[in-house]
mmCIF file of C-alpha atoms and ligand atoms in Angstrom:
data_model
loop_
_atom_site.group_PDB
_atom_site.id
_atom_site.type_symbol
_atom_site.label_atom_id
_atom_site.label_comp_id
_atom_site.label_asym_id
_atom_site.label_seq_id
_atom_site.Cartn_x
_atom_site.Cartn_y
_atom_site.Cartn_z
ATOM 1 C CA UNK A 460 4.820 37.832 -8.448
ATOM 2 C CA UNK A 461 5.599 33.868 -9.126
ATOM 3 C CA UNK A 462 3.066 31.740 -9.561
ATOM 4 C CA UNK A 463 5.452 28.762 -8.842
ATOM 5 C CA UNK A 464 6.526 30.235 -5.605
ATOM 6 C CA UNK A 465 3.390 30.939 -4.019
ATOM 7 C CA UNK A 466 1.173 28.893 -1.623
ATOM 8 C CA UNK A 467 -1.699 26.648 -3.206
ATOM 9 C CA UNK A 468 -4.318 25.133 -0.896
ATOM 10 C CA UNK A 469 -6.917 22.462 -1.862
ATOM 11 C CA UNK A 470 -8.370 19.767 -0.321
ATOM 12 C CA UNK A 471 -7.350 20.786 3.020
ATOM 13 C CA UNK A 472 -3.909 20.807 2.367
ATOM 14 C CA UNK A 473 -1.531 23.925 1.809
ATOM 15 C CA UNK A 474 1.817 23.704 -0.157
ATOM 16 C CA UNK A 475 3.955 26.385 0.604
ATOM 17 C CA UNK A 476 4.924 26.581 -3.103
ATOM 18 C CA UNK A 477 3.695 24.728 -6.521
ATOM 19 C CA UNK A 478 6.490 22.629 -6.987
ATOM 20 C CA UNK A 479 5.817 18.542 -6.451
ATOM 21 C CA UNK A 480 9.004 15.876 -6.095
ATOM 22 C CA UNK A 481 7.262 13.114 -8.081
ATOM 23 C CA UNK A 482 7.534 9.383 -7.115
ATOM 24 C CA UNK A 483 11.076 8.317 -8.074
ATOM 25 C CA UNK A 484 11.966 4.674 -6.652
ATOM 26 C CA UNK A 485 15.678 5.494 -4.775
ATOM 27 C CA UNK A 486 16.466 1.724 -5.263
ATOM 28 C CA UNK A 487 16.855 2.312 -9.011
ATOM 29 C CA UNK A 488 18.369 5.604 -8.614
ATOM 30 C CA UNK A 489 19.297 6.871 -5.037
ATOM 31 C CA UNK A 490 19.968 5.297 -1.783
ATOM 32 C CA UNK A 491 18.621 2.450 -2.170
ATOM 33 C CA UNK A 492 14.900 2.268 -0.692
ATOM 34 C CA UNK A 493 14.314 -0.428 1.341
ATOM 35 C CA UNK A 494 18.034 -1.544 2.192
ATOM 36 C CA UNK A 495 16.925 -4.768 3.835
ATOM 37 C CA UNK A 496 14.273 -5.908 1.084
ATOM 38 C CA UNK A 497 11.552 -6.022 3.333
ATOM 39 C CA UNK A 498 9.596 -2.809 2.516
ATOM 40 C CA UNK A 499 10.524 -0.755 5.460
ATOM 41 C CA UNK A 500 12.639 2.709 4.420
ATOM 42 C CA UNK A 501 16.380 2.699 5.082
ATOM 43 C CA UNK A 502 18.023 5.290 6.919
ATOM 44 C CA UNK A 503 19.078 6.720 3.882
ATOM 45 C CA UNK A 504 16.268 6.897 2.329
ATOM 46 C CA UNK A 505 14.488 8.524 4.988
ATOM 47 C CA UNK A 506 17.702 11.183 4.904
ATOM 48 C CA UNK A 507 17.347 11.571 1.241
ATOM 49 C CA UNK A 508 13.568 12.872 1.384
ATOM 50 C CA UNK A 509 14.417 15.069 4.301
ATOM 51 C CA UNK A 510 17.196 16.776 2.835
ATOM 52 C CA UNK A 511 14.901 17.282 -0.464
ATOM 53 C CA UNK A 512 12.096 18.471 2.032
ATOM 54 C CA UNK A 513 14.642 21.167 3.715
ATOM 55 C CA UNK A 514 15.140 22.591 0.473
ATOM 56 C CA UNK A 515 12.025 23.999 -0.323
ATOM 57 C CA UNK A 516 10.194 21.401 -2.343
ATOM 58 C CA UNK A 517 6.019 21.646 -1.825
ATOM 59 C CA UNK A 518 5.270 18.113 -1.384
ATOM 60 C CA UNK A 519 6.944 15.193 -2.265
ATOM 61 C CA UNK A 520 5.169 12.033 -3.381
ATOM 62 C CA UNK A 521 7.123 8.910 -2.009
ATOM 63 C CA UNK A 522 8.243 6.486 -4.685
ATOM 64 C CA UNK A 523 5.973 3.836 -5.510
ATOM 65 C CA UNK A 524 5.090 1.324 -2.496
ATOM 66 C CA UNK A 525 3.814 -2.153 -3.002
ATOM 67 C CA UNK A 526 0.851 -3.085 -1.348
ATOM 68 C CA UNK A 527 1.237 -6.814 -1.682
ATOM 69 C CA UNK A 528 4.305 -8.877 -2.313
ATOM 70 C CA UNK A 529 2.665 -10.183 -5.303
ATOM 71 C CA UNK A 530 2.777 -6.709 -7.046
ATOM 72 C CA UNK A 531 6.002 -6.027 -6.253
ATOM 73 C CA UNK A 532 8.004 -4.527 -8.774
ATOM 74 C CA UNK A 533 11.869 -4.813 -8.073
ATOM 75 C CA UNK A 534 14.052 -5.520 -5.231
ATOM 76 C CA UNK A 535 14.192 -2.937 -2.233
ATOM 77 C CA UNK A 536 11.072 -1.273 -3.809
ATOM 78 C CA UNK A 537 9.053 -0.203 -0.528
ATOM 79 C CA UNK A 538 5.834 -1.821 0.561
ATOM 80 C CA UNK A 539 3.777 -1.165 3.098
ATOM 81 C CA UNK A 540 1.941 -4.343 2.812
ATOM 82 C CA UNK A 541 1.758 -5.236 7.228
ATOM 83 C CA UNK A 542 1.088 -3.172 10.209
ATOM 84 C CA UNK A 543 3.605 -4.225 11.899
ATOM 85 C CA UNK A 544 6.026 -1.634 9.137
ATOM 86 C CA UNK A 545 3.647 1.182 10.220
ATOM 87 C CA UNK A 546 6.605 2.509 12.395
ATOM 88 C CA UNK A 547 9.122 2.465 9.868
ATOM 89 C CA UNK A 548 7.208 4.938 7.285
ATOM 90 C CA UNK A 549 5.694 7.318 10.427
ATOM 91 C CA UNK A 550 9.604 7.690 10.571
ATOM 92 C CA UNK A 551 9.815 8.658 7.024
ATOM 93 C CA UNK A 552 6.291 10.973 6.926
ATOM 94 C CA UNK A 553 7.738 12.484 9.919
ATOM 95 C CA UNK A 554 11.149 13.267 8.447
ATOM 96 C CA UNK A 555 9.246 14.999 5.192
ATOM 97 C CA UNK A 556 7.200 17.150 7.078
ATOM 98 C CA UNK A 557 9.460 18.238 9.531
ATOM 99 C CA UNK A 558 11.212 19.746 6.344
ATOM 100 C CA UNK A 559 8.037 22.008 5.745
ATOM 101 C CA UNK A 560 7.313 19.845 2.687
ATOM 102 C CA UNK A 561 3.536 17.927 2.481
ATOM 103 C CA UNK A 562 4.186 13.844 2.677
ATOM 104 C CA UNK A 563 2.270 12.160 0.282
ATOM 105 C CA UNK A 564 2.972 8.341 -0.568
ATOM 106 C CA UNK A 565 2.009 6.124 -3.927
ATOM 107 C CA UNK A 566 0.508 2.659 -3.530
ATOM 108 C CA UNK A 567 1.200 0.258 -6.517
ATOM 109 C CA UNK A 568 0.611 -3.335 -8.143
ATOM 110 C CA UNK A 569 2.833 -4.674 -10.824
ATOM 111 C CA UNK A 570 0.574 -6.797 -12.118
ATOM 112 C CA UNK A 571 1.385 -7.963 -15.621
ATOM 113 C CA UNK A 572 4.901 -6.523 -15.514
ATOM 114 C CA UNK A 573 5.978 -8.227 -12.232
ATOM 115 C CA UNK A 574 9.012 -10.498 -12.294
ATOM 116 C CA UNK A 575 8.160 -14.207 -11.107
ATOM 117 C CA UNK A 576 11.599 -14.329 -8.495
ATOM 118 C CA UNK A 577 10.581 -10.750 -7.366
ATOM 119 C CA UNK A 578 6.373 -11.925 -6.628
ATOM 120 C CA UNK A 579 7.108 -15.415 -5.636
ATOM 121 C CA UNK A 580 4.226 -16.379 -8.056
ATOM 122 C CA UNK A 581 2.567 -16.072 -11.567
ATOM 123 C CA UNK A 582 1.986 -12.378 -12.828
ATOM 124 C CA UNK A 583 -1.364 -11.694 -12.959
ATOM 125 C CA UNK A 584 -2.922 -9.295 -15.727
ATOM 126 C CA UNK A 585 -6.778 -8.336 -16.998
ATOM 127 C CA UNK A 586 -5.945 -11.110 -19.194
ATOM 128 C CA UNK A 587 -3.467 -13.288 -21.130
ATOM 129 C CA UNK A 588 -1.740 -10.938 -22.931
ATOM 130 C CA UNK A 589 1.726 -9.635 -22.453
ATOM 131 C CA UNK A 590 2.431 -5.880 -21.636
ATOM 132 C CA UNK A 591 4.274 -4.018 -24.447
ATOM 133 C CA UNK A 592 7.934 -4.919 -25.184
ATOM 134 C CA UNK A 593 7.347 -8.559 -22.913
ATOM 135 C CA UNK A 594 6.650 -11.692 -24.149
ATOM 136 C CA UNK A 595 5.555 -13.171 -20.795
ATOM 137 C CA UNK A 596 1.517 -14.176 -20.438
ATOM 138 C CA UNK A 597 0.547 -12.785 -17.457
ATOM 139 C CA UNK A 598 -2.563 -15.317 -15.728
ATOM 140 C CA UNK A 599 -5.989 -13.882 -16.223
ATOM 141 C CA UNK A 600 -7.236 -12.345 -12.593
ATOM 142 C CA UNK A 601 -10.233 -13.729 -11.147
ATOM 143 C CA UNK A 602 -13.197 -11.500 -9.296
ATOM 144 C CA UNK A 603 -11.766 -12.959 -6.562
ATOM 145 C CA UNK A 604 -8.501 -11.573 -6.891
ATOM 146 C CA UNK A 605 -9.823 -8.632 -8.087
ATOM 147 C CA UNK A 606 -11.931 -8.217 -4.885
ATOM 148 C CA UNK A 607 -8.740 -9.098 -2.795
ATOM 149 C CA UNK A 608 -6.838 -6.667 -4.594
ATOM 150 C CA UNK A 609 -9.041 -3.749 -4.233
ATOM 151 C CA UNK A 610 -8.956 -4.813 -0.460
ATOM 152 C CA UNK A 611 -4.968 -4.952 -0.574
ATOM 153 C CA UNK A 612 -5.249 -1.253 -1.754
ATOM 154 C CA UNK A 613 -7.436 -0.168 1.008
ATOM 155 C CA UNK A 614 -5.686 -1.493 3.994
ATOM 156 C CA UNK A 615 -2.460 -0.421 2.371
ATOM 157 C CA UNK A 616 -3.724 3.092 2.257
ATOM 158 C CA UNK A 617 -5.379 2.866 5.875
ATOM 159 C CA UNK A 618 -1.304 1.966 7.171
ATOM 160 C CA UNK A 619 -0.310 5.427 5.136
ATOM 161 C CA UNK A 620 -2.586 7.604 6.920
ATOM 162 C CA UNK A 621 -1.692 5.851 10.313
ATOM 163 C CA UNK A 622 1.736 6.740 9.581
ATOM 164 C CA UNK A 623 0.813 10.061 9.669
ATOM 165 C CA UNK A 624 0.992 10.943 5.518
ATOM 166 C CA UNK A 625 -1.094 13.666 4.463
ATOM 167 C CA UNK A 626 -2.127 11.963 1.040
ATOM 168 C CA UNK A 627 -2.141 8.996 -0.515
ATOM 169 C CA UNK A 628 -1.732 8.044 -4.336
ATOM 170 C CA UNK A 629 -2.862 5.303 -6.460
ATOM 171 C CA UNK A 630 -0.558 4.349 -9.401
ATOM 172 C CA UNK A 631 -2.869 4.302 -12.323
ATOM 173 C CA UNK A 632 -0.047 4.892 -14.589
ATOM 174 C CA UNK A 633 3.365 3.539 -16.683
ATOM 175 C CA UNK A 634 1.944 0.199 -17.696
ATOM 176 C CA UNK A 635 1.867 -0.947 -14.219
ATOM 177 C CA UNK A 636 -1.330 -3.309 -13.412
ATOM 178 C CA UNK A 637 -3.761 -0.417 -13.187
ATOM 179 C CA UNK A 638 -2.836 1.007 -16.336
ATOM 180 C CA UNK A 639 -3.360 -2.921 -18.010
ATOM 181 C CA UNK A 640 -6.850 -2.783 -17.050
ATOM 182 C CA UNK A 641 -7.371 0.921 -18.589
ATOM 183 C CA UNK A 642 -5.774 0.318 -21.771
ATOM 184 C CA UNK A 643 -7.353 -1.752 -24.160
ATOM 185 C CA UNK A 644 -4.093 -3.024 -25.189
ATOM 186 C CA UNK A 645 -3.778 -5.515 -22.547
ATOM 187 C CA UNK A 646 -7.399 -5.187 -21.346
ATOM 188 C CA UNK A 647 -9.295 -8.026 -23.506
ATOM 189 C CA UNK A 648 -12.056 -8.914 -20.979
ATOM 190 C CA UNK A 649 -15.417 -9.727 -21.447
ATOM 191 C CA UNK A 650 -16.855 -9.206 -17.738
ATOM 192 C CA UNK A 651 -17.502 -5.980 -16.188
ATOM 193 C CA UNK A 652 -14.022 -5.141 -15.803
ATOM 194 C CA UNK A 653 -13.753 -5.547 -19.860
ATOM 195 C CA UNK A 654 -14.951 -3.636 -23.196
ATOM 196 C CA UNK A 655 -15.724 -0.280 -22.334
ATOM 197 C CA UNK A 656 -14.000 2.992 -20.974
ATOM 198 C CA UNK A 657 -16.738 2.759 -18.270
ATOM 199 C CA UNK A 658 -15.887 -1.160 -17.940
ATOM 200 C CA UNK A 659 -11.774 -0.594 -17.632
ATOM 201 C CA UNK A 660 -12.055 1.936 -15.241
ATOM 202 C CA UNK A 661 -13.931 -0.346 -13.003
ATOM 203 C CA UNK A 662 -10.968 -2.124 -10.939
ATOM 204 C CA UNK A 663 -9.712 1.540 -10.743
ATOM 205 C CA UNK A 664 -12.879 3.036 -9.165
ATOM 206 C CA UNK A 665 -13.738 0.092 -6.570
ATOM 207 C CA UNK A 666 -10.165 0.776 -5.342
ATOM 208 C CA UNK A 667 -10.768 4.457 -5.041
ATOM 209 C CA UNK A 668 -14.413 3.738 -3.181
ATOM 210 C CA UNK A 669 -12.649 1.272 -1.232
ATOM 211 C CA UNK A 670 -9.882 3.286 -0.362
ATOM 212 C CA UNK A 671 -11.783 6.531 0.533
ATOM 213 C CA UNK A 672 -14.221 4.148 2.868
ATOM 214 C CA UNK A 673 -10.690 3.466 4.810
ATOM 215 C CA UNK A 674 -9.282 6.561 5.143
ATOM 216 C CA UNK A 675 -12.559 8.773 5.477
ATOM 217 C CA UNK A 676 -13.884 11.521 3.037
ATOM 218 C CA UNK A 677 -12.147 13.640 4.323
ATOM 219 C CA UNK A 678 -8.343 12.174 3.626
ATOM 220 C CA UNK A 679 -6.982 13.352 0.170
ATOM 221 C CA UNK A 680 -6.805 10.638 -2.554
ATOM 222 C CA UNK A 681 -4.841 11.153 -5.609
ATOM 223 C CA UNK A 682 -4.543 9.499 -8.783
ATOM 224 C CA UNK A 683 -1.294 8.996 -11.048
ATOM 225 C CA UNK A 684 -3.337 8.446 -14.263
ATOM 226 C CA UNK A 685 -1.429 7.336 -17.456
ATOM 227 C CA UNK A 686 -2.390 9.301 -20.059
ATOM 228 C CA UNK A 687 -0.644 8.097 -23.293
ATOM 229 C CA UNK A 688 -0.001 4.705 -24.191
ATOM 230 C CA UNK A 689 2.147 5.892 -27.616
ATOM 231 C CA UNK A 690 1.151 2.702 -29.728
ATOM 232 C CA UNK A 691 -2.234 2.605 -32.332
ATOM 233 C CA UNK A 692 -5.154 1.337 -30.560
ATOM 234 C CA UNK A 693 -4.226 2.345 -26.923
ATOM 235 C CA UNK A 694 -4.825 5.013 -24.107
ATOM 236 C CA UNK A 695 -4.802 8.751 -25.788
ATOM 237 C CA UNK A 696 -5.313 11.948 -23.521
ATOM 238 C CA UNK A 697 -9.167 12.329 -24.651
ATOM 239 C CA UNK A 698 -9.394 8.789 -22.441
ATOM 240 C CA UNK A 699 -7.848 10.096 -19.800
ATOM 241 C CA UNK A 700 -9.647 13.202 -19.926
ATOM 242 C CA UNK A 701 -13.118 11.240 -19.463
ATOM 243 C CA UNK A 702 -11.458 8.647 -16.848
ATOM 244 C CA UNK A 703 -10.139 12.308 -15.104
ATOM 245 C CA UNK A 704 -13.872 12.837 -15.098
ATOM 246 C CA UNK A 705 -15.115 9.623 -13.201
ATOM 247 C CA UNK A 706 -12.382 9.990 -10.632
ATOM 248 C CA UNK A 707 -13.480 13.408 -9.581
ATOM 249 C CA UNK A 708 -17.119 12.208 -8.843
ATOM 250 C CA UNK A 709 -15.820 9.564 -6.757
ATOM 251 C CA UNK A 710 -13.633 11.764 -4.745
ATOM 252 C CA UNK A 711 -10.259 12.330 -6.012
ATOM 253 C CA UNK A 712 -8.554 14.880 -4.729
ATOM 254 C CA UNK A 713 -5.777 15.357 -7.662
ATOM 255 C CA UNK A 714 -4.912 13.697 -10.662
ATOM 256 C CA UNK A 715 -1.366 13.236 -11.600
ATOM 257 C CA UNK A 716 -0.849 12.950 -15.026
ATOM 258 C CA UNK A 717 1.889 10.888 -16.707
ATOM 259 C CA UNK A 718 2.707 8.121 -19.478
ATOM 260 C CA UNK A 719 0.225 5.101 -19.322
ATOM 261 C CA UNK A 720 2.400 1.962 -21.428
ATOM 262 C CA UNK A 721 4.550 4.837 -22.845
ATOM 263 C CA UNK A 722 6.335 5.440 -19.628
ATOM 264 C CA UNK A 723 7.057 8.248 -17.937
ATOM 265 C CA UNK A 724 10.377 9.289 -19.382
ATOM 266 C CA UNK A 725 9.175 8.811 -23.187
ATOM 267 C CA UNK A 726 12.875 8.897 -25.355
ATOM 268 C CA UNK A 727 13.759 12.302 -27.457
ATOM 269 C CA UNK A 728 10.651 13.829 -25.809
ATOM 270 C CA UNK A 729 10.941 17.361 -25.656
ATOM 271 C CA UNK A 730 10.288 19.625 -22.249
ATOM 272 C CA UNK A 731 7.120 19.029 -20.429
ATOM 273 C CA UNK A 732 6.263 15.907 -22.403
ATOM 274 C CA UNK A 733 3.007 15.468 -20.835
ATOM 275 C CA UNK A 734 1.979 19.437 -20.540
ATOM 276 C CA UNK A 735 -0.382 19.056 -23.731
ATOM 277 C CA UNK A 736 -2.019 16.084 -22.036
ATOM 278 C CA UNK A 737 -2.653 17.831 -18.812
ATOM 279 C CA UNK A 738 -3.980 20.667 -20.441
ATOM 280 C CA UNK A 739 -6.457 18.587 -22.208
ATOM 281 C CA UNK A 740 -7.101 17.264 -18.837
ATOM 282 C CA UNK A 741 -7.631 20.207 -16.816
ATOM 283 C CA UNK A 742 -10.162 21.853 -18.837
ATOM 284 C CA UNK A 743 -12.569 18.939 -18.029
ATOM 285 C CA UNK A 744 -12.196 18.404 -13.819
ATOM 286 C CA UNK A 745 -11.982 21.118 -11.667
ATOM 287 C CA UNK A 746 -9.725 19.543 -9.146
ATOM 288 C CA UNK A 747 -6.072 20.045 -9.161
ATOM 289 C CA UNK A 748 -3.837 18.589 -12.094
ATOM 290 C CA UNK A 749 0.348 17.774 -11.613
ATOM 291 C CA UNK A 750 2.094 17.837 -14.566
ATOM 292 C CA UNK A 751 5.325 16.435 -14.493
ATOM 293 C CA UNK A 752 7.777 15.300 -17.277
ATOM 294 C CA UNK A 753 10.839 16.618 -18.440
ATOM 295 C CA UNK A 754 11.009 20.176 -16.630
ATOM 296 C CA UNK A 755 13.721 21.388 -15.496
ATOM 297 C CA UNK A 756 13.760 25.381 -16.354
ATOM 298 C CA UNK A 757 11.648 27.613 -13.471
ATOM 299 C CA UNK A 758 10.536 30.017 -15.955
ATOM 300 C CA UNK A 759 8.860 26.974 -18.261
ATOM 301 C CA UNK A 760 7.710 25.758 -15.148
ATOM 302 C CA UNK A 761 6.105 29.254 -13.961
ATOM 303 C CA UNK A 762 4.290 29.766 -17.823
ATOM 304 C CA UNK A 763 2.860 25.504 -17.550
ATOM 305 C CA UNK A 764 0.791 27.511 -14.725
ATOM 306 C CA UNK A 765 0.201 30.815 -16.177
ATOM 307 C CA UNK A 766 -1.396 29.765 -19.227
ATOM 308 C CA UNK A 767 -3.686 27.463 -16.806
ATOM 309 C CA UNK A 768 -1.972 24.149 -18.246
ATOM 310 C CA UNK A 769 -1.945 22.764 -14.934
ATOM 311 C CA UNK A 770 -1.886 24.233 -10.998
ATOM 312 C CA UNK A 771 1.315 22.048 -10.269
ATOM 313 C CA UNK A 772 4.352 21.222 -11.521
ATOM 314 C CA UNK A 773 6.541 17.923 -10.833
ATOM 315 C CA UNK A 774 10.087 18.027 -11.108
ATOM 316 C CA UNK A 775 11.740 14.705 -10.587
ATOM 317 C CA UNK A 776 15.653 13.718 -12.087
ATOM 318 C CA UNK A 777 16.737 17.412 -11.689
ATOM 319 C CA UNK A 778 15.922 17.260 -7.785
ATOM 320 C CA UNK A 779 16.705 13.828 -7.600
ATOM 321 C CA UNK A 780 20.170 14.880 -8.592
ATOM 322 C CA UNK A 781 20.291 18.568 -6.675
ATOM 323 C CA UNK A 782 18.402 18.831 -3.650
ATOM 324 C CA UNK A 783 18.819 22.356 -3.742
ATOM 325 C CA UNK A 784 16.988 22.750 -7.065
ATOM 326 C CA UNK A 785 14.166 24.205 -5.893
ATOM 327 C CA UNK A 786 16.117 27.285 -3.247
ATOM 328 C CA UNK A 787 18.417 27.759 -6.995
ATOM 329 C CA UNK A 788 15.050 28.248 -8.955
ATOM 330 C CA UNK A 789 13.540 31.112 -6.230
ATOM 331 C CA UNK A 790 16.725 32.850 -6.797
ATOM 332 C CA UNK A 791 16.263 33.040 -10.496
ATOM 333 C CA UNK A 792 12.871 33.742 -10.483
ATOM 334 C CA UNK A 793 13.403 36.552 -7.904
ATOM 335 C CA UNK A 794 15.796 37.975 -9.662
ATOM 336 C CA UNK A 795 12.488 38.285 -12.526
ATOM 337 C CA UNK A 796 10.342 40.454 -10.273
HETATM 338 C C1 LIG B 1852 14.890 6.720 -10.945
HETATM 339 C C2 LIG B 1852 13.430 6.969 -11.221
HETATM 340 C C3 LIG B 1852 12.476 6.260 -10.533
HETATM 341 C C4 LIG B 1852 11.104 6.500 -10.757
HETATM 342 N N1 LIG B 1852 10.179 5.856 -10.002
HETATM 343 C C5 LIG B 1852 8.862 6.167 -10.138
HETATM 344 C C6 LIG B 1852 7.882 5.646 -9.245
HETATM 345 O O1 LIG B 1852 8.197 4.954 -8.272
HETATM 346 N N2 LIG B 1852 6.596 5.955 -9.490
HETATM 347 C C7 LIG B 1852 6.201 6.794 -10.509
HETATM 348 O O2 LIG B 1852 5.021 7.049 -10.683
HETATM 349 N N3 LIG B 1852 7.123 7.338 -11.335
HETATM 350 C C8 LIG B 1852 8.426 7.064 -11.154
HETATM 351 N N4 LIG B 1852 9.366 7.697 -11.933
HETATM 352 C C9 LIG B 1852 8.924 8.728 -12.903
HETATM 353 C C10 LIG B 1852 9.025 10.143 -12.294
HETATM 354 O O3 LIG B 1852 8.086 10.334 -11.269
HETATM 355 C C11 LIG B 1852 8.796 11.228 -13.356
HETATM 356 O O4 LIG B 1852 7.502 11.109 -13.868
HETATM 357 C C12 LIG B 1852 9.805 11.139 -14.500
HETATM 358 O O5 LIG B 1852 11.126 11.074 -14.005
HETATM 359 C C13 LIG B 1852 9.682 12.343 -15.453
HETATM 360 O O6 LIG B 1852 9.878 13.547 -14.758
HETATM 361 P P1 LIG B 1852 11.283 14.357 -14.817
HETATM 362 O O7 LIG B 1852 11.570 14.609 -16.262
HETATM 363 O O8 LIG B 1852 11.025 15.622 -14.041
HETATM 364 O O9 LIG B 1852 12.318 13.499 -14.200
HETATM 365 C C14 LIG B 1852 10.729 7.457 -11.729
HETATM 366 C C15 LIG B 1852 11.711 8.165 -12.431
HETATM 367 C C16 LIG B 1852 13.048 7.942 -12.183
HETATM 368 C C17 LIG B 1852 14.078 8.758 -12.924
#
C-alpha cells in the first residue's frame, strides 16, 4: 500500500493524497500571474491551478502573494494587499478546490531584496546590510514599521480566509525579508528583534500571533521556514530545528521546509536537497513537515515518507511542467503493489 497515495488528515484538513504543489510564482514561469499588475489572478492563472488540481495533486500552495506593495517582489507577482481583490482570489480558491485539491495561499515581504521601481520606495531590511549576492543597503526598519508590517500580514491573511482558502502560509524562507531577520547574516540588530535565535525569530512570531488572532485558532497557519543559508556564519538546519520548535507552541499548523539565503533550487544539488534538513526537523515538532526540493521520482518520494523523513512531499518544476504528473506517478506506483 502507498504511503504517497493515501489520505493524510491534520489540523482539520484532509488531503486526499501526500503530494503538495509548492508555491511557484507563474509570472516567472507560467501564465503569467497577475496579467494586469495589480495583484488580482488572471484567467490563466486561475486555469493553470485548476487543471493541476484535476489531476490529482493534494494541495497546492499558491505562489507567493504580496501583502503590501512595498514588499513586492517582481512584476505580476500576486498580492492580496485590499479587500476590494477579495473576489478575484475566492475565484481562484474556488477553482482549486473544485479540483478536489486543498487551496492553501503564501503571504510574502521582499524586504531587503525588493527592487526600488517594483516597491515605489526604499527597501527596507533588519538593518543596513545587503542580502547575499546584492550590493544595495536596504534602510534599517523601525518598530514602527515593524508593527505595521506584522499588521500588513494579518489583514492580508484575514482577505485569504474570506476568500474561502483553507490555509494560509507565511514565507519565512529564500532570503526574502523574513528570512533577513532570522539569519544573522543580514540580521545585525541590537533591539529585541536583534542578537539572539530567540531575538530573530521575534518579527516572525508577532506575525504568527497576529495572524492566528485574525483568522481564529482554529484556521491552519503554516510556515515556509528557510532552513539553510549555505554561507559560514548563517542559518544551518539545527536553527531551524529550534525556530521549528517556537512555531509549534504558537500554533503552526505545518512547517514547510526549504532554502533560507541559499534558495530553493540550490545549483548541482542532488534529489531531495532539503530531505536531510527536514529530517532533522521532524524529529523535534510533532506537527506536519513538507519537504520539497528536487523530487521528481514517486518511489524516492514514497521512501522520504517511509523512513519518517517527512509526512509530505512537494513537487514543484516537474508539475509545473506536466499537470498530469501526479495521475502518471499512481500508475507507477500501482503497478508496485
Ligand atoms: C518558477 C518558480 C517560481 C517559484 N516561486 C516560488 C514562490 O513563489 N514561493 C516559494 O516559496 N517558492 C517558490 N519557488 C520554489 C518552489 O516552491 C520549490 O521549492 C523549488 O522549485 C524546488 O522544488 P522542485 O525541485 O520540486 O521544483 C519557485 C520555483 C520555481 C521553479
Amino acid at each position: 500500500m502507498s504511503l504517497l497515495f493515501s489520505p493524510f488528515s491534520f489540523s482539520g484538513l484532509r488531503l486526499r493524497n501526500r503530494i503538495v504543489m509548492p508555491p511557484m510564482a507563474t509570472a516567472i514561469e507560467g501564465p503569467g500571474g497577475s496579467q494586469n499588475d495589480d495583484g488580482t489572478p488572471g484567467e490563466a492563472t486561475v486555469a493553470h491551478y485548476a487543471a493541476r488540481s484535476r489531476n490529482g495533486v493534494g494541495m497546492i500552495i499558491v505562489e507567493h502573494t504580496y501583502v503590501t506593495e512595498r514588499g513586492k517582489a517582481h512584476r505580476g507577482q500576486l498580492g492580496l494587499d485590499r479587500d476590494e481583490s477579495v473576489p478575484a482570489f475566492r475565484a481562484l480558491a474556488h477553482a482549486i478546490k473544485s479540483g478536489g485539491a486543498l487551496a492553501a495561499i503564501q503571504i510574502n515581504h521582499v524586504g531587503a531584496a525588493g527592487n526600488p521601481e517594483v516597491i515605489k520606495g526604499e527597501p527596507l531590511g533588519p538593518s543596513d546590510v545587503p542580502v547575499p549576492r546584492s550590493d544595495r543597503k536596504p534602510r534599517p526598519m523601525t518598530r514602527e514599521e515593524i508593527a505595521e508590517t506584522v499588521f500588513q500580514f494579518a489583514s492580508c491573511a484575514r482577505r485569504v480566509k474570506e476568500a474561502g482558502f483553507d490555509a494560509v502560509e507565511i514565507h519565512a524562507a529564500h532570503g526574502y525579508l523574513l528570512t533577513q531577520f532570522l539569519s544573522p547574516l543580514t540580521n545585525k540588530r541590537t533591539d529585541e528583534y536583534g542578537g539572539s535565535l530567540e531575538n530573530r525569530a521575534r518579527f516572525l512570531l508577532e506575525i504568527v500571533g497576529a495572524v492566528k488572532k485574525e483568522v481564529g485558532t482554529e484556521f491552519p497557519v503554516f510556515v515556509r521556514l528557510g532552513s539553510v543559508d549555505g554561507i559560514e556564519g548563517g542559518i544551518v538546519p539545527e536553527d531551524a530545528a529550534i525556530i521549528a520548535c517556537m512555531l509549534e507552541e504558537a500554533g503552526v499548523a505545518l512547517i514547510d521546509v526549504s532554502g533560507a539565503f541559499v534558495g530553493s533550487r540550490p545549483k548541482d544539488a542532488s534529489p531531495g536537497y532539503f530531505v536531510p534538513a527536514a529530517s532533522v526537523i521532524k524529529k523535534n515538532v510533532d506537527i506536519p513537515v513538507l519537504v520539497t526540493g528536487g523530487i521528481t521520482d514517486p518511489l524516492f518520494a514514497e521512501n522520504i515518507l517511509r523512513e519518517n523523513k517527512a509526512d509530505l512531499v512537494g513537487i514543484g518544476r516537474a508539475i509545473l511542467r506536466d499537470p498530469e504528473w501526479v495521475l502518471k506517478a499512481e500508475k507507477i506506483m500501482r503497478s508496485q503493489e
